[in-house]
PDB file of C-alpha atoms in Angstrom:
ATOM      1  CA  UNK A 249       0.000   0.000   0.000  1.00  0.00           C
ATOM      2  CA  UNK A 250       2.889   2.368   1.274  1.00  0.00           C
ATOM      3  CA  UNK A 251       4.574   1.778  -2.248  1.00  0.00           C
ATOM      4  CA  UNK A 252       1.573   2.620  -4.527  1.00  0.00           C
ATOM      5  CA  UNK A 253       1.074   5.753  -2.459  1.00  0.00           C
ATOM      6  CA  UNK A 254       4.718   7.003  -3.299  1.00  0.00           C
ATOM      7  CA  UNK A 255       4.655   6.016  -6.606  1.00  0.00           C
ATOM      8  CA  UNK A 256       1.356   7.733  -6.917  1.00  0.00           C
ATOM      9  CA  UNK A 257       2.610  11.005  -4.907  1.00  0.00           C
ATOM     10  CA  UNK A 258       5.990  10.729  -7.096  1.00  0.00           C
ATOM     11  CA  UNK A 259       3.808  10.226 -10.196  1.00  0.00           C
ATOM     12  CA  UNK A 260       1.792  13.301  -9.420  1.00  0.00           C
ATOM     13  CA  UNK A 261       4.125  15.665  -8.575  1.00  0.00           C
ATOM     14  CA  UNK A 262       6.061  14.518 -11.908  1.00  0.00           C
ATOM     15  CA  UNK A 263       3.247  15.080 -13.989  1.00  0.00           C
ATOM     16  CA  UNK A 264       2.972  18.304 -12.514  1.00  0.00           C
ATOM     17  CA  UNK A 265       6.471  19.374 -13.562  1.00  0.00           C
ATOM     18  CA  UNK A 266       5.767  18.106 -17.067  1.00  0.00           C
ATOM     19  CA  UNK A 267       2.831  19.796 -17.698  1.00  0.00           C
ATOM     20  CA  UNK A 268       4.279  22.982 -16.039  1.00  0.00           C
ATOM     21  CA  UNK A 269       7.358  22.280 -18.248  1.00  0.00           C
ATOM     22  CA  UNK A 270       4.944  21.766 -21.549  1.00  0.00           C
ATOM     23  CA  UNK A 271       3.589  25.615 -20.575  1.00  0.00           C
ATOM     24  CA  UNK A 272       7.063  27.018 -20.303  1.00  0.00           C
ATOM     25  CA  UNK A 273       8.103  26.853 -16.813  1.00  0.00           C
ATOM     26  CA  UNK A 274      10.927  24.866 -15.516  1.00  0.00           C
ATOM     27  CA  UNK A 275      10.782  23.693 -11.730  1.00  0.00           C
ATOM     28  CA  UNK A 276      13.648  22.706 -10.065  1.00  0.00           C
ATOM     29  CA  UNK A 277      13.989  19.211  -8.782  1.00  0.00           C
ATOM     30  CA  UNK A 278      14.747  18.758  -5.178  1.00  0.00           C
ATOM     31  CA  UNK A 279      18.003  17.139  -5.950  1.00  0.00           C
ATOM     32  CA  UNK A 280      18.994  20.746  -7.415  1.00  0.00           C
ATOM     33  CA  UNK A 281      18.392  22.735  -5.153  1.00  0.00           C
ATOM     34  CA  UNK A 282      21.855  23.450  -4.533  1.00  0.00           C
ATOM     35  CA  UNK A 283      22.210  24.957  -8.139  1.00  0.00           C
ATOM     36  CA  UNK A 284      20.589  28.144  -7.524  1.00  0.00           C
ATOM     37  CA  UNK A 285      22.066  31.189  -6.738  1.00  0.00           C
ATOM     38  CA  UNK A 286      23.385  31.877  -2.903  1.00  0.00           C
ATOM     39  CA  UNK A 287      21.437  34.755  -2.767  1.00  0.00           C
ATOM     40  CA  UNK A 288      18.107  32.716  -3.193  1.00  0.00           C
ATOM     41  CA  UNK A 289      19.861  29.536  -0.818  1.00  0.00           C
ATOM     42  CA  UNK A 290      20.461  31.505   1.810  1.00  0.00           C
ATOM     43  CA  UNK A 291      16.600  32.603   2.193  1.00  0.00           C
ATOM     44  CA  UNK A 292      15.252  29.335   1.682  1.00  0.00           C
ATOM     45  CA  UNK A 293      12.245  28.484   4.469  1.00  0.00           C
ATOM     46  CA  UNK A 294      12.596  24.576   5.317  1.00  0.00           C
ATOM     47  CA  UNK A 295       9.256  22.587   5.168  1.00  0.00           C
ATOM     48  CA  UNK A 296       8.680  19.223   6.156  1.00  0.00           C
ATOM     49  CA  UNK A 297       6.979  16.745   3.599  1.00  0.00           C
ATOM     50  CA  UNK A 298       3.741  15.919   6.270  1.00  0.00           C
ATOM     51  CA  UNK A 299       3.349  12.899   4.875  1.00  0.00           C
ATOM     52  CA  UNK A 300       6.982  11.241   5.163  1.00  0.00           C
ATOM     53  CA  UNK A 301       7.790   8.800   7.828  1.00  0.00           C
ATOM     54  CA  UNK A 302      11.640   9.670   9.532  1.00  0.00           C
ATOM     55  CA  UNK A 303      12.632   9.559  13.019  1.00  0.00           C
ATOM     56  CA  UNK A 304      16.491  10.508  14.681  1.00  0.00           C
ATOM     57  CA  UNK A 305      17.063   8.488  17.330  1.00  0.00           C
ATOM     58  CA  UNK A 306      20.461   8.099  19.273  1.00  0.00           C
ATOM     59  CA  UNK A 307      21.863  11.015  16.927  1.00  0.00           C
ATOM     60  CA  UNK A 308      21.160   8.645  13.703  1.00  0.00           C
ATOM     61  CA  UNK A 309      18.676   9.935  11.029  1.00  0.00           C
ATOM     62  CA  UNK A 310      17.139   6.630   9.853  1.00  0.00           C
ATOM     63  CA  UNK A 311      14.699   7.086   6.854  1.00  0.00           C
ATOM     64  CA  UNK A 312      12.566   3.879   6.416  1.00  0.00           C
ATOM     65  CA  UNK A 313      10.934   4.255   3.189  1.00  0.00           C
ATOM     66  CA  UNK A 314      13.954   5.231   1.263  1.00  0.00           C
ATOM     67  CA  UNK A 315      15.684   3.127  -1.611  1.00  0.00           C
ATOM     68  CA  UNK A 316      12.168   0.774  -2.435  1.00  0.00           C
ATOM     69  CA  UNK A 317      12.197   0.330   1.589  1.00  0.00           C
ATOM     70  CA  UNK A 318      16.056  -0.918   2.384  1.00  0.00           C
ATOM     71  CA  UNK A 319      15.926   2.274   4.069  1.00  0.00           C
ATOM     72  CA  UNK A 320      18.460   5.123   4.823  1.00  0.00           C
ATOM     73  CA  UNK A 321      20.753   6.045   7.719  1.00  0.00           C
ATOM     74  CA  UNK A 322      23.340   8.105   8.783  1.00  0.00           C
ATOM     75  CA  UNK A 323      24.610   9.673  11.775  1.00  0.00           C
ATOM     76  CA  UNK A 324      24.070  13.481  12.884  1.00  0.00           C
ATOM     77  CA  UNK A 325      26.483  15.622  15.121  1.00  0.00           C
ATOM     78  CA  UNK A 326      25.352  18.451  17.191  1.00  0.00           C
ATOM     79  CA  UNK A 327      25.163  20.932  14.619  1.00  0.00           C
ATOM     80  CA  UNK A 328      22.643  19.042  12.407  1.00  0.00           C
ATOM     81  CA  UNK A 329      20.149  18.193  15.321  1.00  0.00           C
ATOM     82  CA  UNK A 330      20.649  21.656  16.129  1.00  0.00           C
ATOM     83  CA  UNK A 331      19.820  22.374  12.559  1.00  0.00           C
ATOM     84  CA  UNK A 332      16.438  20.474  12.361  1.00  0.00           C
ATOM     85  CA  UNK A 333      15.197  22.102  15.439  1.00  0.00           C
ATOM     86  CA  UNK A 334      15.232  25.378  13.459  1.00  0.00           C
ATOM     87  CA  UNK A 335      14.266  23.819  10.409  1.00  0.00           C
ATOM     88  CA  UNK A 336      10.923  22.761  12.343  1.00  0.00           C
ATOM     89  CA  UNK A 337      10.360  26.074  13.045  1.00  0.00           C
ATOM     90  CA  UNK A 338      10.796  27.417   9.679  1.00  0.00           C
ATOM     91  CA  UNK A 339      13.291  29.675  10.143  1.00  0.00           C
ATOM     92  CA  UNK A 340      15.234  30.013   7.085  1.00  0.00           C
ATOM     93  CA  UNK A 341      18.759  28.727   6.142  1.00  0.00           C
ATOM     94  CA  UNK A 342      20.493  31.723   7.096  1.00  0.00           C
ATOM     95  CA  UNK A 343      19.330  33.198   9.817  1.00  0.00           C
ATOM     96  CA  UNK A 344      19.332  28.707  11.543  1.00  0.00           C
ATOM     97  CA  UNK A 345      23.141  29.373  10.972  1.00  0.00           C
ATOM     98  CA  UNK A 346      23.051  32.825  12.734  1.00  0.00           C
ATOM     99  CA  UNK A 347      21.236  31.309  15.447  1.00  0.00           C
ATOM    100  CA  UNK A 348      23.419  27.883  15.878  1.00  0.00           C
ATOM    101  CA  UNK A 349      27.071  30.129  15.650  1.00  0.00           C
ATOM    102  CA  UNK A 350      25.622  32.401  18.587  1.00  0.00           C
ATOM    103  CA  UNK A 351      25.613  29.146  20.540  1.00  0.00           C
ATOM    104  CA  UNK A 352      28.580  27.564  19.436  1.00  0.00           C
ATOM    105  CA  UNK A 353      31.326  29.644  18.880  1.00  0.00           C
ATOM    106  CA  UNK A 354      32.262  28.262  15.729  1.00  0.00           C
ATOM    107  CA  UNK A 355      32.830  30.100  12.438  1.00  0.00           C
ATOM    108  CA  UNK A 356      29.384  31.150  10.559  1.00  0.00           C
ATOM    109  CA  UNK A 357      31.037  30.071   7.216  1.00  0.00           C
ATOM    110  CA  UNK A 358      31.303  25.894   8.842  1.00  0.00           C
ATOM    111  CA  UNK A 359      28.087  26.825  10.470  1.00  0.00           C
ATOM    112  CA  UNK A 360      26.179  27.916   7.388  1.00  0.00           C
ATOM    113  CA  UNK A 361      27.808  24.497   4.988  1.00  0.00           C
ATOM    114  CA  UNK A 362      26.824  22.547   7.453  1.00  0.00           C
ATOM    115  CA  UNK A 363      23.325  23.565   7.520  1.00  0.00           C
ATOM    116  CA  UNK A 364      23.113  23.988   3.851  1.00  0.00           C
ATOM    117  CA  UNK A 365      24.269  20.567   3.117  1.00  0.00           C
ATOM    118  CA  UNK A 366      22.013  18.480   5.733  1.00  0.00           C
ATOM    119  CA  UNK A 367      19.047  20.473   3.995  1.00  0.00           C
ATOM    120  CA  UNK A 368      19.944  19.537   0.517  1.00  0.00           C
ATOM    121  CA  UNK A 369      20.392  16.085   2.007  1.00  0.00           C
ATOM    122  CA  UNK A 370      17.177  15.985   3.434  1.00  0.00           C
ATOM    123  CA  UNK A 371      15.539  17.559   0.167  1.00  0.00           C
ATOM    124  CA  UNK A 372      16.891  15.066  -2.241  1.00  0.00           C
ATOM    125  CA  UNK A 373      15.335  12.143   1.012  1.00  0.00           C
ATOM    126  CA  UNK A 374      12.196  14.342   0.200  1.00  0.00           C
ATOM    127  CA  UNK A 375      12.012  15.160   4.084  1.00  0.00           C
ATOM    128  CA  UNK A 376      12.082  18.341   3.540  1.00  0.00           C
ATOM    129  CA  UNK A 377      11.638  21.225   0.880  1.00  0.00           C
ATOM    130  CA  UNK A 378      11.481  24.716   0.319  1.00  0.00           C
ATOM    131  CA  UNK A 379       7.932  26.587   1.860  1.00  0.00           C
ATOM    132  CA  UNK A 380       9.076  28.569  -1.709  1.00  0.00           C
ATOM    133  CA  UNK A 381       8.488  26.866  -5.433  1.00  0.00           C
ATOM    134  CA  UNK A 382      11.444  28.436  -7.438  1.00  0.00           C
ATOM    135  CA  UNK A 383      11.492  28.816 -11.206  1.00  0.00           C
ATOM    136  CA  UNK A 384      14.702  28.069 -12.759  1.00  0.00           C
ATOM    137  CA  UNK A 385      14.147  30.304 -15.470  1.00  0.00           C
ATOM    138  CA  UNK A 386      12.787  33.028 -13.760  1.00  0.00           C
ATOM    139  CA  UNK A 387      16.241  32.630 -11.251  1.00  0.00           C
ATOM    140  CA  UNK A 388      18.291  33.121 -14.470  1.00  0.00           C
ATOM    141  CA  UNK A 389      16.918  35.703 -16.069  1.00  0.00           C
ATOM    142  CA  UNK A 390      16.628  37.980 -12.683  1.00  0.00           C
ATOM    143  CA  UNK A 391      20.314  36.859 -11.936  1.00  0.00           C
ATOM    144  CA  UNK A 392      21.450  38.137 -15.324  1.00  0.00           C
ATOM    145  CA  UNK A 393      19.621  41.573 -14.903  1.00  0.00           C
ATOM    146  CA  UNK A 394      21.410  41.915 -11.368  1.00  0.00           C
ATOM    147  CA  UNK A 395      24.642  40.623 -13.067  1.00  0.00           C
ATOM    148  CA  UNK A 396      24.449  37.835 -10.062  1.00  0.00           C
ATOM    149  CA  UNK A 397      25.420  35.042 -12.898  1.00  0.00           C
TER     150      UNK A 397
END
């Protein structure tokens, strides 16, 4: 049951793109996330997927569903439980980094890769995502008027 419901979610949500996609508008994929500009990463507003089943436990991020159900782990260090506390809050990638280095003592630039990177690793676990949809071409084209590119 849990497998038709993903495929059907994942079917969905790709047909959505498509269609989108057929009209003009390119959406980036969760697993690209990290390809758009700093400026635009730096704001992004974490948002849990409701429907996906993850727990940490023991400082180990175990994702059961993951890989047709062989499941995903991996282990978390201060920082990153740190991290997901903010990220349940909503409070954007930035300003979590801001927050954790106040704590810490530890330079904002380890800080802020740290946080970056478990989001993008929890995006592409589709755990999370941005509260934001972002339109690749849209990104470009304002980036190239700014001379961000």
């Amino acid at each position: 049951m849990n497998n038709r419901r993903l495929f059907l979610r994942t079917f969905a949500g790709h047909a959505g793109m498509l269609l989108d996609e057929f009209r003009g508008i390119k959406h980036i994929p969760l697993n690209r996330l990290k390809d758009l500009p700093e400026n635009i990463i730096e704001q992004i507003e974490p948002v849990f997927f409701p429907e996906e089943k993850w727990s940490v436990k023991n400082k180990r991020l175990f994702v059961p569903q993951y890989n047709n159900g062989k499941g995903f782990k991996t282990d978390l260090n201060d920082i990153d439980l740190m991290t997901i506390a903010h990220f349940k809050n909503h409070i954007k990638l930035k300003e979590t980094a801001l927050k954790i280095r106040k704590g810490s003592g530890l330079p904002f630039n380890e800080i802020y890769k740290s946080v970056t990177s478990l989001f993008f690793l929890l995006a592409s676990l589709r755990i999370c995502h941005p509260m934001e949809e972002y339109n690749f071409d849209e990104l470009i084209k304002e980036n190239k008027q700014t001379g961000r590119v």
